[in-house]
Coordinates of C-alpha atoms in Angstrom, one line a residue:
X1 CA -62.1 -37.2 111.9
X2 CA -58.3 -38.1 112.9
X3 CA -57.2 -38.0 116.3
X4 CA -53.6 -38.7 115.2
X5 CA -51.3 -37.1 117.2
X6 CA -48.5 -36.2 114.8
X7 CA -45.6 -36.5 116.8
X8 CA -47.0 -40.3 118.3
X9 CA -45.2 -43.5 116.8
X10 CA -48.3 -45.0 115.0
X11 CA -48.0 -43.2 111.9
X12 CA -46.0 -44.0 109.0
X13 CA -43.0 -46.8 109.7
X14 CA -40.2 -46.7 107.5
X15 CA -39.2 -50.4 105.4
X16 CA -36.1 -51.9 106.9
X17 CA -34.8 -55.1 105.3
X18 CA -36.8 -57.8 103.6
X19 CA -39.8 -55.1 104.5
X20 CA -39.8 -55.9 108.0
X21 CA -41.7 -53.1 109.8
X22 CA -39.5 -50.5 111.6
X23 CA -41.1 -49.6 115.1
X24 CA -39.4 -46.7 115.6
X25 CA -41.4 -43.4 115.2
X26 CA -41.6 -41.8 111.8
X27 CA -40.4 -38.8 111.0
X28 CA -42.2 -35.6 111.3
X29 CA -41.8 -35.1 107.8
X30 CA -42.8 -38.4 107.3
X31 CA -45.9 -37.8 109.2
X32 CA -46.9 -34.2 107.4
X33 CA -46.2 -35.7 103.7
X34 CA -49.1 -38.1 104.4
X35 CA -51.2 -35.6 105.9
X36 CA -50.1 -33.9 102.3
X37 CA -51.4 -37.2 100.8
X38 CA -47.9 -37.1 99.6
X39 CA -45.3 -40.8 99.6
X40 CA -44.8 -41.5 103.2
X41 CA -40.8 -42.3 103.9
X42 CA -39.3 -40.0 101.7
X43 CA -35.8 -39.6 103.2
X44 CA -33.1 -41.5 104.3
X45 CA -33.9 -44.9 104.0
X46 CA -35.8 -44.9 100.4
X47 CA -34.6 -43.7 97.5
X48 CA -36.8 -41.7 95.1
X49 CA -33.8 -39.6 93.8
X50 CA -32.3 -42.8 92.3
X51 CA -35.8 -43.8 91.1
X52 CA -36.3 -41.5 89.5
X53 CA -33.1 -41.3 87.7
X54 CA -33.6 -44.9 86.3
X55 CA -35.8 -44.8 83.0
X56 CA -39.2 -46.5 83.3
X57 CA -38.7 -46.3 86.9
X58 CA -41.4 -43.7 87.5
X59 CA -44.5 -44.7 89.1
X60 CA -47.5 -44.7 86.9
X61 CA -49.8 -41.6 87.9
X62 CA -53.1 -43.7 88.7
X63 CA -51.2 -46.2 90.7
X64 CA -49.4 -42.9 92.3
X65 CA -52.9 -41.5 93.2
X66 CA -54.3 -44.8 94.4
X67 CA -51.0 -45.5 96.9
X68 CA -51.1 -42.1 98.5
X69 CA -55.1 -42.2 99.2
X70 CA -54.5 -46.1 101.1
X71 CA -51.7 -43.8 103.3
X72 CA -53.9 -41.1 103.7
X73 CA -57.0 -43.6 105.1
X74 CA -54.3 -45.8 106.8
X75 CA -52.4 -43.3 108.5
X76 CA -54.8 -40.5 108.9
X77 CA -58.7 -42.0 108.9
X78 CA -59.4 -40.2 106.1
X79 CA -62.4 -41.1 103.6
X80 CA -61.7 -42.7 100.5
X81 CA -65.0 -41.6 99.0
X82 CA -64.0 -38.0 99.9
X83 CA -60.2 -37.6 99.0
X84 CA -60.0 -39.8 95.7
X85 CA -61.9 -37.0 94.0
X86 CA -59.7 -34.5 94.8
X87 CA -56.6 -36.5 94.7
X88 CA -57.6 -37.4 90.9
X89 CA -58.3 -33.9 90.0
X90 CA -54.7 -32.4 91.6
X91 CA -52.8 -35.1 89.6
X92 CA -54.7 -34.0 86.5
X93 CA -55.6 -37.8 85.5
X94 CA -57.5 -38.3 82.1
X95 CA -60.6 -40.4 82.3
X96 CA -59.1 -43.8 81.9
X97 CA -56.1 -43.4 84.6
X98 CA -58.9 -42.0 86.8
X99 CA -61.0 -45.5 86.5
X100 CA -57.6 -47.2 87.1
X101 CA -57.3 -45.1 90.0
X102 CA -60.6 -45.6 91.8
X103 CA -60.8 -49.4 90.5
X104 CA -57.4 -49.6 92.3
X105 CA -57.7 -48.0 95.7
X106 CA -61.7 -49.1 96.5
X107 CA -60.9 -52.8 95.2
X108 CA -57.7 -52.8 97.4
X109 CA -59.4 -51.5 100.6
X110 CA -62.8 -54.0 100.1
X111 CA -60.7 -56.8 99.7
X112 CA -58.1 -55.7 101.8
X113 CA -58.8 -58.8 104.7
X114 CA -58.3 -61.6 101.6
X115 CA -55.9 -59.8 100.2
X116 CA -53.5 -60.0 103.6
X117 CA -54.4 -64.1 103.7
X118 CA -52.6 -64.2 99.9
X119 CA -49.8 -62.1 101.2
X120 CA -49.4 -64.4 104.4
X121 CA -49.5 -67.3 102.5
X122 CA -47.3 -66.2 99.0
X123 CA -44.5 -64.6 101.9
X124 CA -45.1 -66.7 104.9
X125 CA -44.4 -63.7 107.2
X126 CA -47.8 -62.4 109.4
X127 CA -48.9 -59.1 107.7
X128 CA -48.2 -58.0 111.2
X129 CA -44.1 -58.3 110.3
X130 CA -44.6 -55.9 107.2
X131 CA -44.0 -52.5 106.8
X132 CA -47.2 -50.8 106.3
X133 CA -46.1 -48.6 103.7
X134 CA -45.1 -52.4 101.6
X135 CA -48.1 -53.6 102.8
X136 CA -50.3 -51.4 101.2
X137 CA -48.1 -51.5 98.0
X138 CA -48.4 -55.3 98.1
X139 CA -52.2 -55.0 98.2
X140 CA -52.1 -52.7 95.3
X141 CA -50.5 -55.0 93.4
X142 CA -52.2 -58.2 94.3
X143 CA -55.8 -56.7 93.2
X144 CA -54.2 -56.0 90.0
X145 CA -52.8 -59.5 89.9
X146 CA -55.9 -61.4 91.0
X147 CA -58.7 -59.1 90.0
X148 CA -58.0 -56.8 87.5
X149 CA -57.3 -57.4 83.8
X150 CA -53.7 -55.5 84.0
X151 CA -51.2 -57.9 82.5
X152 CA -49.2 -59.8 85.7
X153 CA -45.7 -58.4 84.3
X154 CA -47.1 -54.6 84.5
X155 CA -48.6 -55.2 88.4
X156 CA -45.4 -56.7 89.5
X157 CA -43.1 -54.1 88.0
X158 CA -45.2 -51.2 88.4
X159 CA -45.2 -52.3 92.3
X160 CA -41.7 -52.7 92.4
X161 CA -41.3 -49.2 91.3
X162 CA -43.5 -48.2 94.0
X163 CA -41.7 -50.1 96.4
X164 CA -38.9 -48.9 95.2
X165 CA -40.0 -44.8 96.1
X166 CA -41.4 -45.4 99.7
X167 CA -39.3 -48.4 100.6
X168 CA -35.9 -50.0 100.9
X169 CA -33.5 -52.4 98.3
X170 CA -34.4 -55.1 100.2
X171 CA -38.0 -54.2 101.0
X172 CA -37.8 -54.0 96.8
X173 CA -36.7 -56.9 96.5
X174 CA -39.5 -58.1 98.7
X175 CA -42.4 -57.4 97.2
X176 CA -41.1 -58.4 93.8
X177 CA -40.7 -62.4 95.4
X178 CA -43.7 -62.0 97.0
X179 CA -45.7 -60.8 93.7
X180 CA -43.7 -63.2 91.2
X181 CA -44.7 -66.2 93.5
X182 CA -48.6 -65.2 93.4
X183 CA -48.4 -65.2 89.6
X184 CA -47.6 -68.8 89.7
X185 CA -50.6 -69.7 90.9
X186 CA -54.1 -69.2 89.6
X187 CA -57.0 -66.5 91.2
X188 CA -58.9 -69.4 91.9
X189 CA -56.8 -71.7 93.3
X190 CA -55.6 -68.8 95.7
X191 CA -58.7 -69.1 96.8
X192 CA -58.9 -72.3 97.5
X193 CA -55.9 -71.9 99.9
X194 CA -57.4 -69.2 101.5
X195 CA -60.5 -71.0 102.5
X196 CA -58.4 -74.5 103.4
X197 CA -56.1 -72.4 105.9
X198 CA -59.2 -70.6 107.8
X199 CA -59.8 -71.8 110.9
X200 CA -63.7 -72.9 110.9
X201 CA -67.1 -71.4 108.9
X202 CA -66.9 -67.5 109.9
X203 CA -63.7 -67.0 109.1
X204 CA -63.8 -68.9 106.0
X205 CA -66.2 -66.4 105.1
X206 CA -64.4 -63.7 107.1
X207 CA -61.2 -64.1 104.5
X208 CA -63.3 -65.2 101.6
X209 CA -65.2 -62.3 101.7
X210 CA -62.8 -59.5 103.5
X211 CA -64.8 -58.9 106.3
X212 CA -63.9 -59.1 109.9
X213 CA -64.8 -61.5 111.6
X214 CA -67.8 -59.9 113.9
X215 CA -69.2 -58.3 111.4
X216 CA -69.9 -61.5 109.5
X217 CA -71.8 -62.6 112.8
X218 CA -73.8 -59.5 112.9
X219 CA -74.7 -60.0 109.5
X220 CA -76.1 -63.4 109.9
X221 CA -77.8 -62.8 113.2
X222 CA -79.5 -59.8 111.5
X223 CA -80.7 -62.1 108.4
X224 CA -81.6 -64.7 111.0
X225 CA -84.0 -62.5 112.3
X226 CA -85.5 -61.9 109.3
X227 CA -85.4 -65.8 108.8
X228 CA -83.7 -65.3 105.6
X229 CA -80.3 -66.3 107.1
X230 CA -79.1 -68.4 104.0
X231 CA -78.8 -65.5 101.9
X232 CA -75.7 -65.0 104.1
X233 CA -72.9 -64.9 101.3
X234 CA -74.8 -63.1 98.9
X235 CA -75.2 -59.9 101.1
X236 CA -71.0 -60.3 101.9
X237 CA -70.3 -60.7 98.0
X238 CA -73.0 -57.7 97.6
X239 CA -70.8 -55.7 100.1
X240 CA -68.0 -56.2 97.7
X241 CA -69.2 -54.9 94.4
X242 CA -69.4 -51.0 93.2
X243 CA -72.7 -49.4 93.6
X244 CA -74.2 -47.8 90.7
X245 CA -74.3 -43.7 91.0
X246 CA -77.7 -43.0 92.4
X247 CA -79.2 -39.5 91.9
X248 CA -82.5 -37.4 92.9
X249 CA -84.2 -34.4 92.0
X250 CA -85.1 -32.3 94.5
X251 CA -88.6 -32.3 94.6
X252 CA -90.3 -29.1 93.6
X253 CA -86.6 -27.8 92.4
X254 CA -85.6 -30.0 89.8
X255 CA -86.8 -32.5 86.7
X256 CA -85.4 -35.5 86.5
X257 CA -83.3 -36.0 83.1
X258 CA -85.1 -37.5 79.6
X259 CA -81.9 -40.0 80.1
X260 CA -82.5 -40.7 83.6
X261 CA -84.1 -44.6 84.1
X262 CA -86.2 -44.4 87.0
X263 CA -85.0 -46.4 90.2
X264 CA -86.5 -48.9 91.2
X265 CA -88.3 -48.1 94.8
X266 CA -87.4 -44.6 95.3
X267 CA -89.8 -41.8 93.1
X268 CA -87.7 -39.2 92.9
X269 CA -83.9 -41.5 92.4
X270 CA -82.7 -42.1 88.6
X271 CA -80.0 -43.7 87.3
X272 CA -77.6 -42.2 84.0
X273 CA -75.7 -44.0 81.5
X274 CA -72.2 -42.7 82.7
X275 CA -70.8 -39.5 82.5
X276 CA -68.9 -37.4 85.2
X277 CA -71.6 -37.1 88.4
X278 CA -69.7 -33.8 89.5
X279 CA -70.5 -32.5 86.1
X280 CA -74.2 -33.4 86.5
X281 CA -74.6 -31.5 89.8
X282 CA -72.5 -28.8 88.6
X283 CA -74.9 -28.1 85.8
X284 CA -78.3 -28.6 87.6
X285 CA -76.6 -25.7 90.1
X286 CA -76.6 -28.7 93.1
X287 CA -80.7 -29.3 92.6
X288 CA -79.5 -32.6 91.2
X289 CA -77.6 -34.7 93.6
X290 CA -75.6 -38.2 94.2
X291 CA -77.7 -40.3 97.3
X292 CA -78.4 -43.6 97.5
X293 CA -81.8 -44.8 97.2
X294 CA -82.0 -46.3 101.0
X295 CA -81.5 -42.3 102.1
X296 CA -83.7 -40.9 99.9
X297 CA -86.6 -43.2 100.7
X298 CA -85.6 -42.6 104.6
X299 CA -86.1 -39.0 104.5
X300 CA -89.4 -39.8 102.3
X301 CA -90.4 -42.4 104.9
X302 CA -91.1 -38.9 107.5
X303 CA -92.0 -36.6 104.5
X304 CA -94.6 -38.3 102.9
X305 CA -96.3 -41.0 105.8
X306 CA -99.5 -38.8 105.7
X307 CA -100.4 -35.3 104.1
X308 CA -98.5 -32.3 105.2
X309 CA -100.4 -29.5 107.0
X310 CA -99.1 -26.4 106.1
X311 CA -97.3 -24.4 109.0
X312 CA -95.8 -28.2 110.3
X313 CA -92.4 -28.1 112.2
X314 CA -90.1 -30.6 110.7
X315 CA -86.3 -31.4 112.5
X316 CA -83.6 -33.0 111.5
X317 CA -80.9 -34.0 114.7
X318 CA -78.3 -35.1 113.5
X319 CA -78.1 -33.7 109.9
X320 CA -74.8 -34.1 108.8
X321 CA -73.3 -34.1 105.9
X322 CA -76.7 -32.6 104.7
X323 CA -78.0 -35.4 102.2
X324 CA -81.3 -36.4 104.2
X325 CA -81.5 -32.6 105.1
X326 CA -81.7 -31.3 101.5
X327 CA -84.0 -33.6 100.3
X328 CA -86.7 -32.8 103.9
X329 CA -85.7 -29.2 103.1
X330 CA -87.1 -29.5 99.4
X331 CA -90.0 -31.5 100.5
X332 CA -90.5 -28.7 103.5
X333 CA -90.5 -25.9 101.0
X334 CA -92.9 -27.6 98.2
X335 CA -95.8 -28.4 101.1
X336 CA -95.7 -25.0 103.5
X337 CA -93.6 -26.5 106.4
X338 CA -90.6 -25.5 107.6
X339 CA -87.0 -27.3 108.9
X340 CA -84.4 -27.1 112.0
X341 CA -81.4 -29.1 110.8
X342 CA -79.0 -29.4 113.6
X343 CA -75.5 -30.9 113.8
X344 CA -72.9 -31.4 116.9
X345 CA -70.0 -31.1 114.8
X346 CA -69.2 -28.0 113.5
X347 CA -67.2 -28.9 110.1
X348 CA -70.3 -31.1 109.6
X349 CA -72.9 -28.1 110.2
X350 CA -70.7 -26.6 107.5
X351 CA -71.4 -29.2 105.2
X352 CA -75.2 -28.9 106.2
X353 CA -75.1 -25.2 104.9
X354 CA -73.6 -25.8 101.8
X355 CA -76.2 -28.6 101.1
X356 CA -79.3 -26.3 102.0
X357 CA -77.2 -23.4 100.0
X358 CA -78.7 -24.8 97.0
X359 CA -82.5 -24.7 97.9
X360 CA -84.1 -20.7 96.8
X361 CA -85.2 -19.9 100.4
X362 CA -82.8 -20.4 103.5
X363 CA -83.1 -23.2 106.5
X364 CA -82.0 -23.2 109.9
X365 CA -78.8 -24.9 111.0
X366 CA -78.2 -25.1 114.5
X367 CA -75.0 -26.7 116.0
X368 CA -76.0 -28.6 119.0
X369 CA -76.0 -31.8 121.4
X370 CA -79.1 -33.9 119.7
X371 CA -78.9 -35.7 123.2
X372 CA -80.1 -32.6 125.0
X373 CA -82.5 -31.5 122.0
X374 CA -86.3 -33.0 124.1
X375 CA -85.2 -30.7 126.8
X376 CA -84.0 -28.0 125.4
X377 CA -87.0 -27.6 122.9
X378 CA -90.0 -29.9 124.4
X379 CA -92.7 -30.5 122.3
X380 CA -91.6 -28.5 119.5
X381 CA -91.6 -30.9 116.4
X382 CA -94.1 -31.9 113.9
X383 CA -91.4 -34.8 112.2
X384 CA -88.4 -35.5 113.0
X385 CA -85.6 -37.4 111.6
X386 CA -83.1 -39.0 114.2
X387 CA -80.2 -40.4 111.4
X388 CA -78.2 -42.1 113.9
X389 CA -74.7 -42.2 114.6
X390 CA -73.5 -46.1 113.8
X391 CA -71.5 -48.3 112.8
X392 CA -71.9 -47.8 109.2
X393 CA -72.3 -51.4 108.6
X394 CA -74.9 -50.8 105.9
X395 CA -72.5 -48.3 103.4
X396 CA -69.5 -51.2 103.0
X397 CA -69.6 -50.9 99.4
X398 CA -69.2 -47.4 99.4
X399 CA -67.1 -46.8 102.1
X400 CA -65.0 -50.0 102.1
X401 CA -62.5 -48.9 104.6
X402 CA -65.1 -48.4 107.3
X403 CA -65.2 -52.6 107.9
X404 CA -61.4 -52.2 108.9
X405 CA -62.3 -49.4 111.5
X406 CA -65.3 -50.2 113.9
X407 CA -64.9 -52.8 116.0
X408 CA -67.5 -55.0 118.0
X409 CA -66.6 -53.1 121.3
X410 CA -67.5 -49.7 119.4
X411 CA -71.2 -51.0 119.5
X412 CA -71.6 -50.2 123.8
X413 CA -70.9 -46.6 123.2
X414 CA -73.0 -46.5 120.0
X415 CA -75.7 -47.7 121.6
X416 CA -75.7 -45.3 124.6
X417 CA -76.0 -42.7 122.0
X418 CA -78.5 -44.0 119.6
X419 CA -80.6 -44.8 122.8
X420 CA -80.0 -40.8 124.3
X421 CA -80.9 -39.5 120.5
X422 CA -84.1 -42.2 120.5
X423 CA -85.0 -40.8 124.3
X424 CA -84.0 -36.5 123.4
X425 CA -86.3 -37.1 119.9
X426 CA -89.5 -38.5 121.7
X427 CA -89.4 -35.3 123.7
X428 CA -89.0 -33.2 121.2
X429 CA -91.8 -34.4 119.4
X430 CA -95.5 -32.8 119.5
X431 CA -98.6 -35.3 120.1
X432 CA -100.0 -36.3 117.2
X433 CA -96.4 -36.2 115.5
X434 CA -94.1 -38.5 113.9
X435 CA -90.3 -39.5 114.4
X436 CA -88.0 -41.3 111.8
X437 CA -85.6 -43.3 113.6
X438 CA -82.8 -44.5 111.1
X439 CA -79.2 -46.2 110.8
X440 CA -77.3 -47.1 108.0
X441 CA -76.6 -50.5 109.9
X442 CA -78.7 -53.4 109.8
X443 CA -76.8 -54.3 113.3
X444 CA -79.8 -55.6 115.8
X445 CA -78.6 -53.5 118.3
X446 CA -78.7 -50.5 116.7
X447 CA -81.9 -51.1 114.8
X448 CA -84.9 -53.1 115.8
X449 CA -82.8 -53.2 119.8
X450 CA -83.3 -49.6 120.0
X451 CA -86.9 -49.8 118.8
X452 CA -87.9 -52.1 120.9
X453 CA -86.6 -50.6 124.3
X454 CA -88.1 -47.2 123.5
X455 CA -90.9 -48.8 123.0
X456 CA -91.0 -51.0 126.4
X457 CA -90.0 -47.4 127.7
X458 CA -92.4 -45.4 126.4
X459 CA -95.7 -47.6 125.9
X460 CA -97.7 -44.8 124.6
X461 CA -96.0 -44.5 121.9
X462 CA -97.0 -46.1 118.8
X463 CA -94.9 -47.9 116.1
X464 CA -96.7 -47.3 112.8
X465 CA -96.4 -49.4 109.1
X466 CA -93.3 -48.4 108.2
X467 CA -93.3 -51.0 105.5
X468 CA -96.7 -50.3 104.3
X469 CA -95.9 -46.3 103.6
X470 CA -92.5 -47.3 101.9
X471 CA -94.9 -49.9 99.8
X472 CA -97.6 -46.7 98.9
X473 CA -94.2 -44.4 97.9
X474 CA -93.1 -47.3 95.1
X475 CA -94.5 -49.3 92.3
X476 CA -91.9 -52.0 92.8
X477 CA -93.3 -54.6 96.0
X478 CA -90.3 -54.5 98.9
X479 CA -88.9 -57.5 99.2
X480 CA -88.5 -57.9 103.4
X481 CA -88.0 -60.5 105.3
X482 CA -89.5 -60.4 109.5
X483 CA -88.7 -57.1 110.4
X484 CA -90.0 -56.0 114.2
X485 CA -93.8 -55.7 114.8
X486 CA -95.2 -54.0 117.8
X487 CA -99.0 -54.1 117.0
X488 CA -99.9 -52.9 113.7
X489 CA -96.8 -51.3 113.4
X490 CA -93.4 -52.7 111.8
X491 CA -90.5 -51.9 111.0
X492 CA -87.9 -52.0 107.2
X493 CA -84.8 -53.3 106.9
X494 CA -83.5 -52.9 103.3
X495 CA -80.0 -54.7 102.0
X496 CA -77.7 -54.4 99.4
X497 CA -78.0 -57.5 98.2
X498 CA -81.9 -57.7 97.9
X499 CA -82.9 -54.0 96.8
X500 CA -79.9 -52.5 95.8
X501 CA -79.1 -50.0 98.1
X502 CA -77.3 -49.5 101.4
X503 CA -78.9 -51.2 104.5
X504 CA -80.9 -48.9 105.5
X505 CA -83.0 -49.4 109.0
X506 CA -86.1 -47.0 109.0
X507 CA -88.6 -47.5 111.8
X508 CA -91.8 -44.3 111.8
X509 CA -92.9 -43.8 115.4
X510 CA -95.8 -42.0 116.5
X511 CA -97.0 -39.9 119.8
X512 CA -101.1 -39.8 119.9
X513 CA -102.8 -36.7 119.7

């Protein structure tokens, strides 16, 4: 959620010459056209009254669409994944400008760390010195240039005509140089200079690869521990390409499709040949759904590690936006037990409802602390899910911009919370039951570290095979490396590189009878 205080000066900066960044504070209107998801800096100092006079001036709708979502994520933290949707729909784009759209705006934001090396180099000005509002259109119009098929002529002058609505003549003038010089030189060579300018191995791959620098070290000290480290710059390259639309039928609700080829490690996920996926879940009345594989075999992981008992209490903590809670909903309904989702936020717990909407009887949503949960309802659960907060570090294909948001420091207060959630679950939880402890990180100390504490904490609790009741769910063999044992039990770390799917962290706890 934003915590942008629209009257502060780190919104919007206006383009002053040679696209220097302005540090005074943007205007308020400035400010409430992107919260609009309209052009930031319409007013004095740009000129889209005179662009729009000049013929073939106009900005080109897609390009239009994909500008205003990189303000709206810049300026506002809002999702890509979230507003591109609706942002395509409002301008009314046809199927092809649409895929220009989303090619544009995800391809700008994943590569948006390499991307700022080119600019440094091709201007020699620190990205730093550059008006955002340029900055993003020079991003824009270097993915075209180095990674796109659009013909260089139509990136450069399409981007000057975009420079030319939210910036100045000589901010313009700017990002035409800039882009005309990048032409000159190959994709390839570009990245040559790229990787001779870093400044040792992590941030070669750091720029190489757009990801910050710390995250690359997380990476490999995760695959390290799995003693698979060399497989370092495949998982950053993985991290980089579009993920295939993942659906699931909810069991017991709906049939997968005749069309639908079977995923790979997940038995209710299924894959279509194209096709709108609003349009499927619109016509299966929401019992179809868009989730990756790694969450649907996370909810699974609780649902189906040992026959249900009818009458079972199953709890979800920290439910939000619903996906994981839909599916444990279904797979509540079809065996006789029945779910608590619960959810801190409120706008979240909203999004929880309209999930479970979908299912023919009605679930519990609760809006609560998860952190409080073991005291305020001891002993009360049969399963539960604890789907903790993170860093995200395991959804960077999907949600590109979230790399450019966490930071290493981030982790401390993370971990207080994961820890709480670990700590409120285990005394929520009825002897003899089972708690699903999950991140979308593969981050050590928000996975196998929190693990391992609540274990030394609580030694009577018992870690069971995680990996051997993902194995009995598939007919595909899991490719792990050395995830955490603790006696018999172990732990799964999946990877987008190796399986597919986010990286998913899923460790099944149990409390003896």
């Amino acid at each position: 959620m934003s915590t942008t205080d629209p009257h502060s000066s780190s919104g919007p900066r206006r383009a002053t010459r040679d696209g220097h960044r302005d540090n005074r504070p943007a205007r308020r209107s400035d400010h409430e056209a992107a919260r609009r998801g309209d052009a930031p800096g319409r007013g004095e100092g740009s000129r889209p009254g005179r662009a729009a006079a000049r013929a073939g001036d106009a900005v080109q709708p897609a390009r239009r669409v994909a500008f205003d979502v990189l303000t709206a994520v810049r300026h506002d933290d809002a999702y890509a994944n979230l507003l591109l949707p609706t942002a395509i729909r409002r301008a009314g784009l046809n199927t092809a400008d649409a895929g220009l759209a989303t090619e544009l705006c995800y391809g700008s934001l994943r590569m948006r760390g390499y991307y700022d090396r080119v600019i440094e180099l091709a201007s020699g000005r620190p990205v730093g010195e550059i008006d955002e509002a340029i900055l993003d259109v020079l991003r824009l119009g270097v993915h075209q240039l180095l990674a796109t098929r659009v013909a260089s002529h139509a990136a450069v002058n399409e981007s000057v005509s975009l420079a030319r609505e939210v910036g100045s003549r000589s901010a313009t003038g700017f990002v035409n140089g800039v882009l005309r010089g990048i032409t000159r030189t190959e994709p390839e060579v570009w990245r040559e200079k790229v990787a001779a300018a870093a400044s040792g191995e992590d941030d070669r791959l750091s720029a190489l690869y757009s990801h910050p620098t710390w995250i690359v070290r997380a990476l490999r000290q995760a695959l390290r521990a799995e003693g698979r480290v060399e497989e370092l710059e495949e998982l950053l390259a993985a991290d980089n390409i579009a993920p295939a639309v993942t659906y699931i039928a909810l069991p017991g609700q709906a049939e997968r499709p005749a069309e639908g080829e079977p995923t790979a490690y997940s038995p209710l996920g299924f894959h279509l040949g194209g096709g709108d996926p609003e349009a499927v879940i619109r016509a299966a009345r929401g019992l179809i759904r868009v989730q990756d594989e790694g969450s649907q075999l996370a909810a699974l992981a609780l649902s189906r590690a040992r026959a249900v008992t009818p009458g079972e209490s199953w709890q979800d903590l920290c439910a939000g936006p619903g996906g994981k809670a839909v599916l444990l909903g279904a797979e509540a309904l079809a065996s006789g037990a029945t779910l608590v989702a619960n959810e801190v936020v409120p706008a979240r717990a909203e999004l929880v409802r309209k999930a479970l909407a979908v299912l023919p009887e009605p679930i519990e949503v609760r809006e609560g602390d998860a952190r409080i949960w073991g005291e305020l309802y001891p002993h009360s659960a049969d399963r539960i899910l604890v789907d903790a907060p993170c860093t995200g570090l395991g959804a960077l294909r999907r949600r590109p911009e979230a790399r450019w948001r966490k930071t290493a420091k981030d982790l401390a207060d993370l971990g207080v919370i994961q820890a709480d959630l670990f700590q409120s679950a285990l005394g929520a939880l009825r002897p003899g039951g089972i708690l699903a402890y999950v991140t979308c990180s593969p981050h050590i100390a928000e996975t196998r570290g929190v693990v391992s504490e609540g274990l030394r904490r609580h030694p009577e609790i018992e870690l069971l095979d995680t990996v051997g009741i993902l194995e009995s769910l598939t007919d595909s063999p899991l490719d792990l490396g050395e995830g955490l044992r603790h006696g018999s039990g172990s732990t799964v770390q999946l990877w987008p590189h190796r399986h597919g799917t986010d990286a998913m962290f899923i460790a099944l706890l149990h409390r003896p009878a």
